[in-house]
Every structure is written in C-alpha cells, then in structure tokens.
PDB file of C-alpha atoms and ligand atoms in Angstrom:
ATOM      1  CA  UNK A   1      61.601 -50.145  20.833  1.00  0.00           C
ATOM      2  CA  UNK A   2      64.147 -48.050  18.862  1.00  0.00           C
ATOM      3  CA  UNK A   3      63.078 -45.469  16.247  1.00  0.00           C
ATOM      4  CA  UNK A   4      61.745 -47.121  13.062  1.00  0.00           C
ATOM      5  CA  UNK A   5      61.294 -45.738   9.534  1.00  0.00           C
ATOM      6  CA  UNK A   6      59.181 -47.162   6.704  1.00  0.00           C
ATOM      7  CA  UNK A   7      60.973 -47.750   3.411  1.00  0.00           C
ATOM      8  CA  UNK A   8      59.633 -48.843   0.003  1.00  0.00           C
ATOM      9  CA  UNK A   9      61.708 -51.659  -1.491  1.00  0.00           C
ATOM     10  CA  UNK A  10      62.392 -52.638  -5.113  1.00  0.00           C
ATOM     11  CA  UNK A  11      59.190 -54.676  -5.543  1.00  0.00           C
ATOM     12  CA  UNK A  12      57.034 -51.909  -3.966  1.00  0.00           C
ATOM     13  CA  UNK A  13      56.612 -53.785  -0.696  1.00  0.00           C
ATOM     14  CA  UNK A  14      57.412 -51.930   2.499  1.00  0.00           C
ATOM     15  CA  UNK A  15      60.159 -52.776   4.929  1.00  0.00           C
ATOM     16  CA  UNK A  16      61.300 -51.197   8.181  1.00  0.00           C
ATOM     17  CA  UNK A  17      64.622 -49.492   8.794  1.00  0.00           C
ATOM     18  CA  UNK A  18      66.209 -49.147  12.237  1.00  0.00           C
ATOM     19  CA  UNK A  19      68.558 -46.125  12.084  1.00  0.00           C
ATOM     20  CA  UNK A  20      70.290 -46.962  15.385  1.00  0.00           C
ATOM     21  CA  UNK A  21      71.390 -50.327  13.930  1.00  0.00           C
ATOM     22  CA  UNK A  22      71.607 -49.125  10.306  1.00  0.00           C
ATOM     23  CA  UNK A  23      69.639 -52.269   9.499  1.00  0.00           C
ATOM     24  CA  UNK A  24      66.581 -53.091   7.375  1.00  0.00           C
ATOM     25  CA  UNK A  25      64.078 -55.838   8.203  1.00  0.00           C
ATOM     26  CA  UNK A  26      64.249 -57.135   4.595  1.00  0.00           C
ATOM     27  CA  UNK A  27      66.220 -56.694   1.396  1.00  0.00           C
ATOM     28  CA  UNK A  28      65.842 -53.215  -0.092  1.00  0.00           C
ATOM     29  CA  UNK A  29      65.724 -54.940  -3.511  1.00  0.00           C
ATOM     30  CA  UNK A  30      62.312 -56.368  -2.624  1.00  0.00           C
ATOM     31  CA  UNK A  31      60.954 -57.486   0.748  1.00  0.00           C
ATOM     32  CA  UNK A  32      58.289 -59.813  -0.634  1.00  0.00           C
ATOM     33  CA  UNK A  33      60.619 -61.202  -3.314  1.00  0.00           C
ATOM     34  CA  UNK A  34      63.246 -62.010  -0.692  1.00  0.00           C
ATOM     35  CA  UNK A  35      60.797 -63.642   1.724  1.00  0.00           C
ATOM     36  CA  UNK A  36      59.255 -65.760  -1.071  1.00  0.00           C
ATOM     37  CA  UNK A  37      62.678 -66.853  -2.312  1.00  0.00           C
ATOM     38  CA  UNK A  38      64.499 -67.594   0.954  1.00  0.00           C
ATOM     39  CA  UNK A  39      61.734 -68.844   3.201  1.00  0.00           C
ATOM     40  CA  UNK A  40      58.772 -70.019   1.119  1.00  0.00           C
ATOM     41  CA  UNK A  41      60.504 -71.630  -1.862  1.00  0.00           C
ATOM     42  CA  UNK A  42      63.834 -72.747  -0.326  1.00  0.00           C
ATOM     43  CA  UNK A  43      62.371 -73.551   3.119  1.00  0.00           C
ATOM     44  CA  UNK A  44      58.686 -74.399   3.282  1.00  0.00           C
ATOM     45  CA  UNK A  45      58.354 -75.912  -0.202  1.00  0.00           C
ATOM     46  CA  UNK A  46      61.479 -78.013   0.389  1.00  0.00           C
ATOM     47  CA  UNK A  47      59.705 -79.823   3.223  1.00  0.00           C
ATOM     48  CA  UNK A  48      57.638 -82.776   2.020  1.00  0.00           C
ATOM     49  CA  UNK A  49      55.613 -83.266   5.210  1.00  0.00           C
ATOM     50  CA  UNK A  50      51.817 -82.997   5.215  1.00  0.00           C
ATOM     51  CA  UNK A  51      51.823 -81.184   8.514  1.00  0.00           C
ATOM     52  CA  UNK A  52      54.715 -78.855   9.342  1.00  0.00           C
ATOM     53  CA  UNK A  53      56.062 -77.531  12.631  1.00  0.00           C
ATOM     54  CA  UNK A  54      57.847 -74.348  11.732  1.00  0.00           C
ATOM     55  CA  UNK A  55      60.065 -72.019  13.779  1.00  0.00           C
ATOM     56  CA  UNK A  56      60.831 -68.446  12.790  1.00  0.00           C
ATOM     57  CA  UNK A  57      63.517 -66.301  14.384  1.00  0.00           C
ATOM     58  CA  UNK A  58      62.241 -62.705  14.223  1.00  0.00           C
ATOM     59  CA  UNK A  59      58.478 -62.186  13.668  1.00  0.00           C
ATOM     60  CA  UNK A  60      59.001 -58.502  12.798  1.00  0.00           C
ATOM     61  CA  UNK A  61      56.382 -57.266  10.316  1.00  0.00           C
ATOM     62  CA  UNK A  62      54.772 -60.711  10.080  1.00  0.00           C
ATOM     63  CA  UNK A  63      55.616 -60.902   6.360  1.00  0.00           C
ATOM     64  CA  UNK A  64      57.100 -64.420   6.486  1.00  0.00           C
ATOM     65  CA  UNK A  65      54.187 -65.624   8.582  1.00  0.00           C
ATOM     66  CA  UNK A  66      51.681 -64.042   6.181  1.00  0.00           C
ATOM     67  CA  UNK A  67      53.227 -65.607   3.052  1.00  0.00           C
ATOM     68  CA  UNK A  68      53.364 -68.961   4.849  1.00  0.00           C
ATOM     69  CA  UNK A  69      49.688 -68.700   5.784  1.00  0.00           C
ATOM     70  CA  UNK A  70      48.750 -68.013   2.147  1.00  0.00           C
ATOM     71  CA  UNK A  71      50.880 -70.953   0.967  1.00  0.00           C
ATOM     72  CA  UNK A  72      49.372 -73.245   3.622  1.00  0.00           C
ATOM     73  CA  UNK A  73      45.920 -72.393   2.321  1.00  0.00           C
ATOM     74  CA  UNK A  74      46.996 -73.007  -1.287  1.00  0.00           C
ATOM     75  CA  UNK A  75      48.650 -76.365  -0.490  1.00  0.00           C
ATOM     76  CA  UNK A  76      46.028 -77.366   2.123  1.00  0.00           C
ATOM     77  CA  UNK A  77      48.960 -78.082   4.441  1.00  0.00           C
ATOM     78  CA  UNK A  78      48.668 -77.782   8.218  1.00  0.00           C
ATOM     79  CA  UNK A  79      51.267 -75.389   9.644  1.00  0.00           C
ATOM     80  CA  UNK A  80      52.037 -74.834  13.307  1.00  0.00           C
ATOM     81  CA  UNK A  81      54.110 -71.665  13.243  1.00  0.00           C
ATOM     82  CA  UNK A  82      56.182 -70.594  16.247  1.00  0.00           C
ATOM     83  CA  UNK A  83      57.824 -67.190  15.989  1.00  0.00           C
ATOM     84  CA  UNK A  84      60.320 -65.643  18.379  1.00  0.00           C
ATOM     85  CA  UNK A  85      60.358 -61.855  18.650  1.00  0.00           C
ATOM     86  CA  UNK A  86      61.950 -59.794  21.390  1.00  0.00           C
ATOM     87  CA  UNK A  87      60.805 -56.367  20.178  1.00  0.00           C
ATOM     88  CA  UNK A  88      57.282 -56.454  18.646  1.00  0.00           C
ATOM     89  CA  UNK A  89      56.606 -53.561  16.271  1.00  0.00           C
ATOM     90  CA  UNK A  90      54.321 -50.698  17.330  1.00  0.00           C
ATOM     91  CA  UNK A  91      50.633 -51.174  16.494  1.00  0.00           C
ATOM     92  CA  UNK A  92      50.586 -47.927  14.452  1.00  0.00           C
ATOM     93  CA  UNK A  93      52.939 -49.476  11.885  1.00  0.00           C
ATOM     94  CA  UNK A  94      50.720 -52.453  11.024  1.00  0.00           C
ATOM     95  CA  UNK A  95      48.105 -50.663   8.832  1.00  0.00           C
ATOM     96  CA  UNK A  96      50.953 -49.121   6.829  1.00  0.00           C
ATOM     97  CA  UNK A  97      52.344 -52.506   5.765  1.00  0.00           C
ATOM     98  CA  UNK A  98      51.135 -53.110   2.213  1.00  0.00           C
ATOM     99  CA  UNK A  99      51.534 -56.906   2.069  1.00  0.00           C
ATOM    100  CA  UNK A 100      47.809 -57.780   1.999  1.00  0.00           C
ATOM    101  CA  UNK A 101      47.348 -55.277  -0.822  1.00  0.00           C
ATOM    102  CA  UNK A 102      50.258 -56.662  -2.880  1.00  0.00           C
ATOM    103  CA  UNK A 103      50.007 -60.407  -2.340  1.00  0.00           C
ATOM    104  CA  UNK A 104      47.203 -61.217   0.036  1.00  0.00           C
ATOM    105  CA  UNK A 105      43.914 -60.180  -1.528  1.00  0.00           C
ATOM    106  CA  UNK A 106      41.238 -61.982   0.467  1.00  0.00           C
ATOM    107  CA  UNK A 107      43.592 -62.474   3.453  1.00  0.00           C
ATOM    108  CA  UNK A 108      43.365 -58.975   4.952  1.00  0.00           C
ATOM    109  CA  UNK A 109      41.619 -60.251   8.101  1.00  0.00           C
ATOM    110  CA  UNK A 110      44.202 -62.961   8.592  1.00  0.00           C
ATOM    111  CA  UNK A 111      47.029 -60.383   8.400  1.00  0.00           C
ATOM    112  CA  UNK A 112      45.347 -58.463  11.228  1.00  0.00           C
ATOM    113  CA  UNK A 113      44.890 -61.648  13.211  1.00  0.00           C
ATOM    114  CA  UNK A 114      48.595 -62.491  12.947  1.00  0.00           C
ATOM    115  CA  UNK A 115      49.401 -59.228  14.676  1.00  0.00           C
ATOM    116  CA  UNK A 116      46.559 -59.293  17.191  1.00  0.00           C
ATOM    117  CA  UNK A 117      47.107 -62.902  18.287  1.00  0.00           C
ATOM    118  CA  UNK A 118      47.919 -63.428  21.950  1.00  0.00           C
ATOM    119  CA  UNK A 119      51.520 -64.108  22.777  1.00  0.00           C
ATOM    120  CA  UNK A 120      52.697 -67.355  24.380  1.00  0.00           C
ATOM    121  CA  UNK A 121      50.026 -69.750  23.061  1.00  0.00           C
ATOM    122  CA  UNK A 122      48.868 -71.298  19.799  1.00  0.00           C
ATOM    123  CA  UNK A 123      46.099 -69.256  18.143  1.00  0.00           C
ATOM    124  CA  UNK A 124      44.094 -70.428  15.128  1.00  0.00           C
ATOM    125  CA  UNK A 125      44.512 -67.824  12.368  1.00  0.00           C
ATOM    126  CA  UNK A 126      43.013 -69.825   9.480  1.00  0.00           C
ATOM    127  CA  UNK A 127      41.928 -73.415   8.782  1.00  0.00           C
ATOM    128  CA  UNK A 128      45.508 -74.431   8.013  1.00  0.00           C
ATOM    129  CA  UNK A 129      47.590 -72.010  10.068  1.00  0.00           C
ATOM    130  CA  UNK A 130      48.161 -71.869  13.821  1.00  0.00           C
ATOM    131  CA  UNK A 131      50.494 -69.248  15.277  1.00  0.00           C
ATOM    132  CA  UNK A 132      52.427 -69.136  18.551  1.00  0.00           C
ATOM    133  CA  UNK A 133      54.349 -65.890  19.058  1.00  0.00           C
ATOM    134  CA  UNK A 134      56.935 -65.869  21.836  1.00  0.00           C
ATOM    135  CA  UNK A 135      58.228 -62.585  23.177  1.00  0.00           C
ATOM    136  CA  UNK A 136      61.613 -63.748  24.339  1.00  0.00           C
ATOM    137  CA  UNK A 137      65.300 -63.264  23.608  1.00  0.00           C
ATOM    138  CA  UNK A 138      66.464 -66.025  21.247  1.00  0.00           C
ATOM    139  CA  UNK A 139      69.480 -66.448  23.537  1.00  0.00           C
ATOM    140  CA  UNK A 140      67.215 -67.485  26.433  1.00  0.00           C
ATOM    141  CA  UNK A 141      64.602 -69.433  24.455  1.00  0.00           C
ATOM    142  CA  UNK A 142      64.322 -73.109  25.382  1.00  0.00           C
ATOM    143  CA  UNK A 143      62.732 -75.295  22.684  1.00  0.00           C
ATOM    144  CA  UNK A 144      59.796 -77.448  23.775  1.00  0.00           C
ATOM    145  CA  UNK A 145      58.784 -78.764  20.341  1.00  0.00           C
ATOM    146  CA  UNK A 146      60.393 -80.481  17.368  1.00  0.00           C
ATOM    147  CA  UNK A 147      60.568 -78.359  14.218  1.00  0.00           C
ATOM    148  CA  UNK A 148      60.686 -79.397  10.547  1.00  0.00           C
ATOM    149  CA  UNK A 149      61.395 -75.991   9.017  1.00  0.00           C
ATOM    150  CA  UNK A 150      63.331 -73.054  10.450  1.00  0.00           C
ATOM    151  CA  UNK A 151      63.265 -69.533   9.028  1.00  0.00           C
ATOM    152  CA  UNK A 152      66.371 -67.907  10.500  1.00  0.00           C
ATOM    153  CA  UNK A 153      65.643 -64.207   9.949  1.00  0.00           C
ATOM    154  CA  UNK A 154      67.654 -62.369  12.611  1.00  0.00           C
ATOM    155  CA  UNK A 155      69.356 -59.039  11.918  1.00  0.00           C
ATOM    156  CA  UNK A 156      72.747 -59.462  10.241  1.00  0.00           C
ATOM    157  CA  UNK A 157      75.657 -61.054  12.113  1.00  0.00           C
ATOM    158  CA  UNK A 158      77.679 -57.828  12.174  1.00  0.00           C
ATOM    159  CA  UNK A 159      74.790 -56.210  14.113  1.00  0.00           C
ATOM    160  CA  UNK A 160      73.827 -59.134  16.363  1.00  0.00           C
ATOM    161  CA  UNK A 161      76.746 -61.611  16.366  1.00  0.00           C
ATOM    162  CA  UNK A 162      75.468 -63.496  19.447  1.00  0.00           C
ATOM    163  CA  UNK A 163      72.371 -64.664  17.566  1.00  0.00           C
ATOM    164  CA  UNK A 164      74.460 -66.358  14.859  1.00  0.00           C
ATOM    165  CA  UNK A 165      76.633 -68.310  17.274  1.00  0.00           C
ATOM    166  CA  UNK A 166      77.411 -72.011  17.521  1.00  0.00           C
ATOM    167  CA  UNK A 167      75.454 -72.254  20.783  1.00  0.00           C
ATOM    168  CA  UNK A 168      72.282 -70.843  19.196  1.00  0.00           C
ATOM    169  CA  UNK A 169      72.595 -73.105  16.149  1.00  0.00           C
ATOM    170  CA  UNK A 170      73.215 -76.114  18.423  1.00  0.00           C
ATOM    171  CA  UNK A 171      70.021 -75.354  20.332  1.00  0.00           C
ATOM    172  CA  UNK A 172      68.111 -75.147  17.061  1.00  0.00           C
ATOM    173  CA  UNK A 173      69.782 -78.278  15.647  1.00  0.00           C
ATOM    174  CA  UNK A 174      68.718 -80.256  18.699  1.00  0.00           C
ATOM    175  CA  UNK A 175      65.112 -79.076  18.332  1.00  0.00           C
ATOM    176  CA  UNK A 176      64.819 -80.229  14.685  1.00  0.00           C
ATOM    177  CA  UNK A 177      63.342 -83.382  13.204  1.00  0.00           C
ATOM    178  CA  UNK A 178      65.800 -85.632  11.342  1.00  0.00           C
ATOM    179  CA  UNK A 179      64.632 -84.329   7.938  1.00  0.00           C
ATOM    180  CA  UNK A 180      64.465 -80.723   9.143  1.00  0.00           C
ATOM    181  CA  UNK A 181      66.046 -77.774   7.337  1.00  0.00           C
ATOM    182  CA  UNK A 182      66.940 -74.173   8.149  1.00  0.00           C
ATOM    183  CA  UNK A 183      67.127 -71.385   5.589  1.00  0.00           C
ATOM    184  CA  UNK A 184      68.560 -67.912   5.921  1.00  0.00           C
ATOM    185  CA  UNK A 185      69.355 -64.963   3.681  1.00  0.00           C
ATOM    186  CA  UNK A 186      72.881 -64.734   5.099  1.00  0.00           C
ATOM    187  CA  UNK A 187      75.775 -66.693   3.586  1.00  0.00           C
ATOM    188  CA  UNK A 188      78.703 -65.189   5.525  1.00  0.00           C
ATOM    189  CA  UNK A 189      81.671 -67.465   6.289  1.00  0.00           C
ATOM    190  CA  UNK A 190      81.347 -66.936  10.025  1.00  0.00           C
ATOM    191  CA  UNK A 191      77.730 -68.164   9.871  1.00  0.00           C
ATOM    192  CA  UNK A 192      78.648 -71.248   7.885  1.00  0.00           C
ATOM    193  CA  UNK A 193      81.393 -71.998  10.430  1.00  0.00           C
ATOM    194  CA  UNK A 194      79.009 -71.723  13.377  1.00  0.00           C
ATOM    195  CA  UNK A 195      76.408 -73.898  11.616  1.00  0.00           C
ATOM    196  CA  UNK A 196      78.951 -76.590  10.735  1.00  0.00           C
ATOM    197  CA  UNK A 197      80.258 -76.601  14.302  1.00  0.00           C
ATOM    198  CA  UNK A 198      76.674 -77.202  15.462  1.00  0.00           C
ATOM    199  CA  UNK A 199      76.458 -80.258  13.182  1.00  0.00           C
ATOM    200  CA  UNK A 200      74.646 -78.867  10.145  1.00  0.00           C
ATOM    201  CA  UNK A 201      75.320 -79.787   6.526  1.00  0.00           C
ATOM    202  CA  UNK A 202      75.203 -76.624   4.460  1.00  0.00           C
ATOM    203  CA  UNK A 203      74.082 -75.947   0.915  1.00  0.00           C
ATOM    204  CA  UNK A 204      74.662 -72.646  -0.823  1.00  0.00           C
ATOM    205  CA  UNK A 205      71.746 -71.672  -3.024  1.00  0.00           C
ATOM    206  CA  UNK A 206      71.292 -68.755  -5.391  1.00  0.00           C
ATOM    207  CA  UNK A 207      70.124 -65.740  -3.442  1.00  0.00           C
ATOM    208  CA  UNK A 208      67.100 -63.505  -4.063  1.00  0.00           C
ATOM    209  CA  UNK A 209      67.434 -60.467  -6.382  1.00  0.00           C
ATOM    210  CA  UNK A 210      70.373 -58.333  -5.271  1.00  0.00           C
ATOM    211  CA  UNK A 211      72.040 -61.162  -3.360  1.00  0.00           C
ATOM    212  CA  UNK A 212      74.424 -63.745  -4.765  1.00  0.00           C
ATOM    213  CA  UNK A 213      73.897 -66.568  -2.294  1.00  0.00           C
ATOM    214  CA  UNK A 214      71.804 -67.784   0.611  1.00  0.00           C
ATOM    215  CA  UNK A 215      72.065 -70.851   2.849  1.00  0.00           C
ATOM    216  CA  UNK A 216      70.065 -73.947   3.562  1.00  0.00           C
ATOM    217  CA  UNK A 217      71.282 -76.084   6.461  1.00  0.00           C
ATOM    218  CA  UNK A 218      70.179 -79.645   7.155  1.00  0.00           C
ATOM    219  CA  UNK A 219      70.823 -82.114   9.923  1.00  0.00           C
ATOM    220  CA  UNK A 220      73.790 -84.341   9.115  1.00  0.00           C
ATOM    221  CA  UNK A 221      72.833 -87.923   8.455  1.00  0.00           C
ATOM    222  CA  UNK A 222      75.328 -90.124  10.235  1.00  0.00           C
ATOM    223  CA  UNK A 223      75.862 -93.405   8.395  1.00  0.00           C
ATOM    224  CA  UNK A 224      77.542 -95.510  11.056  1.00  0.00           C
TER     225      UNK A 224
HETATM  226  C1  SAM B 301      65.323 -59.170  10.062  1.00  0.00           C
HETATM  227  S1  SAM B 301      64.097 -58.768  11.217  1.00  0.00           S
HETATM  228  C2  SAM B 301      62.856 -60.002  10.992  1.00  0.00           C
HETATM  229  C3  SAM B 301      61.924 -59.755   9.832  1.00  0.00           C
HETATM  230  C4  SAM B 301      60.689 -60.584   9.918  1.00  0.00           C
HETATM  231  N1  SAM B 301      60.911 -61.989   9.734  1.00  0.00           N
HETATM  232  C5  SAM B 301      59.639 -60.050   8.976  1.00  0.00           C
HETATM  233  O1  SAM B 301      59.095 -60.846   8.163  1.00  0.00           O
HETATM  234  O2  SAM B 301      59.333 -58.881   9.074  1.00  0.00           O
HETATM  235  C6  SAM B 301      64.856 -59.354  12.734  1.00  0.00           C
HETATM  236  C7  SAM B 301      63.906 -59.428  13.900  1.00  0.00           C
HETATM  237  O3  SAM B 301      64.559 -60.002  15.024  1.00  0.00           O
HETATM  238  C8  SAM B 301      64.091 -59.350  16.197  1.00  0.00           C
HETATM  239  N2  SAM B 301      65.094 -59.534  17.278  1.00  0.00           N
HETATM  240  C9  SAM B 301      66.175 -58.761  17.519  1.00  0.00           C
HETATM  241  N3  SAM B 301      66.885 -59.264  18.546  1.00  0.00           N
HETATM  242  C10 SAM B 301      66.243 -60.378  18.956  1.00  0.00           C
HETATM  243  C11 SAM B 301      66.504 -61.334  19.975  1.00  0.00           C
HETATM  244  N4  SAM B 301      67.588 -61.248  20.772  1.00  0.00           N
HETATM  245  N5  SAM B 301      65.632 -62.360  20.138  1.00  0.00           N
HETATM  246  C12 SAM B 301      64.534 -62.456  19.331  1.00  0.00           C
HETATM  247  N6  SAM B 301      64.247 -61.576  18.341  1.00  0.00           N
HETATM  248  C13 SAM B 301      65.090 -60.555  18.147  1.00  0.00           C
HETATM  249  C14 SAM B 301      63.931 -57.918  15.739  1.00  0.00           C
HETATM  250  O4  SAM B 301      63.090 -57.181  16.598  1.00  0.00           O
HETATM  251  C15 SAM B 301      63.384 -58.075  14.337  1.00  0.00           C
HETATM  252  O5  SAM B 301      61.978 -58.102  14.336  1.00  0.00           O
END
C-alpha cells in the first residue's frame, strides 16, 4: 500500500490522496457530493429494478457503498453489491473517515461492517444491503454474476490506462443485464472510444460540482 494522506474536500467530507500517483480518491470539490451525483443519482436511481445487482470498481474508502446502503434502506430496495479492490486501505484510516458523521447518522455500525466484512463472499450488512468485496486486480477479474448497475470508479485513465481499456469494458459489458448501465466521473475522449468499441451507447451528463461532464453508458439495443 503506497503512502496515503487525508484531505478535506469542498463539502467537508474527507478523501484520500496518493502522492506517488498524484491522485485523489474523490473530487476535491466534494467527495460526498461527487459520489451522490455520479453513482447514486445517475447510476442507482436510474435503475428501475426492485432488486439490484451492483458492481463497483474500486471499493476504496467505502463511500459509494455506504451511500448506496443508506439509499437501499430509504427505498426498501434489495442491493447485492460486489466491489473490486486490489489495495484495501489501512485499518487506521477508517475511524478518520467522517462519512457517518456527515450523512449517515444512525448508520455508524453499518459503516464499520462494510470495512470489517470478510472478503470473497456475500455478507449481510443491513436488511437491504449485501456486500461481496473481492481483493483482485480488475484486469484478472472474471465475472460470475449479471449486474444491473456499474459504478466505474478507478483512478484516472492517465494514471491507470489499462483499467479504462476496451478489453475491460468488454468484460463488463458482457456481465451486464440488457437494461444495465455504467456511470463514471470521467468523460475523456479515450474512455468514450474504449466504451463504444466495447458496444456501449454513451450519454454525457452534467458533472458534479467542479466538473463539466460525466458519462453514463448503456448496452446497445440491437433492433434487427
Ligand atoms: C478512485 S479510488 C475509488 C474510490 C472509492 N470508490 C471510494 O468510494 O472511496 C480507485 C480505487 O481503485 C483501486 N485500484 C487501483 N488499481 C486497481 C486494480 N488494478 N484493480 C482493482 N482496484 C484497483 C484503488 O486502490 C482505489 O481504492
């Protein structure tokens, strides 16, 4: 695990900074704001299913998982949440993450449980939220489920170009249900190209504060 620093973002929520990559885990304009905008509103809430199989690329601080758990409870929607993470954060960092204090009053125990859950199997975190964390390189991950919603939250393509490649998006495309969608904070041309080559139809949406655009990608519906 490389050296990590804690940083306060524009909405007072904490993010992590990796000096060796010069990369933050979230937007410095607001970690919670970004996660709510890109993944909860544009991703989860876009999916009309009663029960959702969700895949996240990059568990990181568990912020996306935590906001999804809270939303699942609010909507009384069953969520099976698989998250891929090659480099889990150190345990000492977890109590310093202020997400339960800012948005999760009453869910403090569940935030702990997200981090303490065993890897490699589904664990019940709350009545509506089951979590399966996989410690594996996305490049070697082989899907064994069908997903309705994808949160694609890898580090930026200039830092980890291999993760934003056509072959990765093809693997994800093939693991999605016909009405499935993928959202990501990144709207770079090279990402759109790789997604289109994998078969996705892409929509550009307004980005979170501090960011002009983001992407939502859906499976193409062939009409012949
Ligand atoms: C932008 S951060 C994810 C932020 C996270 N979703 C959150 O809510 O905190 C990117 C994550 O991808 C992980 N990662 C980096 N390389 C990876 C790889 N090859 N396979 C899987 N995960 C990887 C990093 O350790 C980091 O946690």
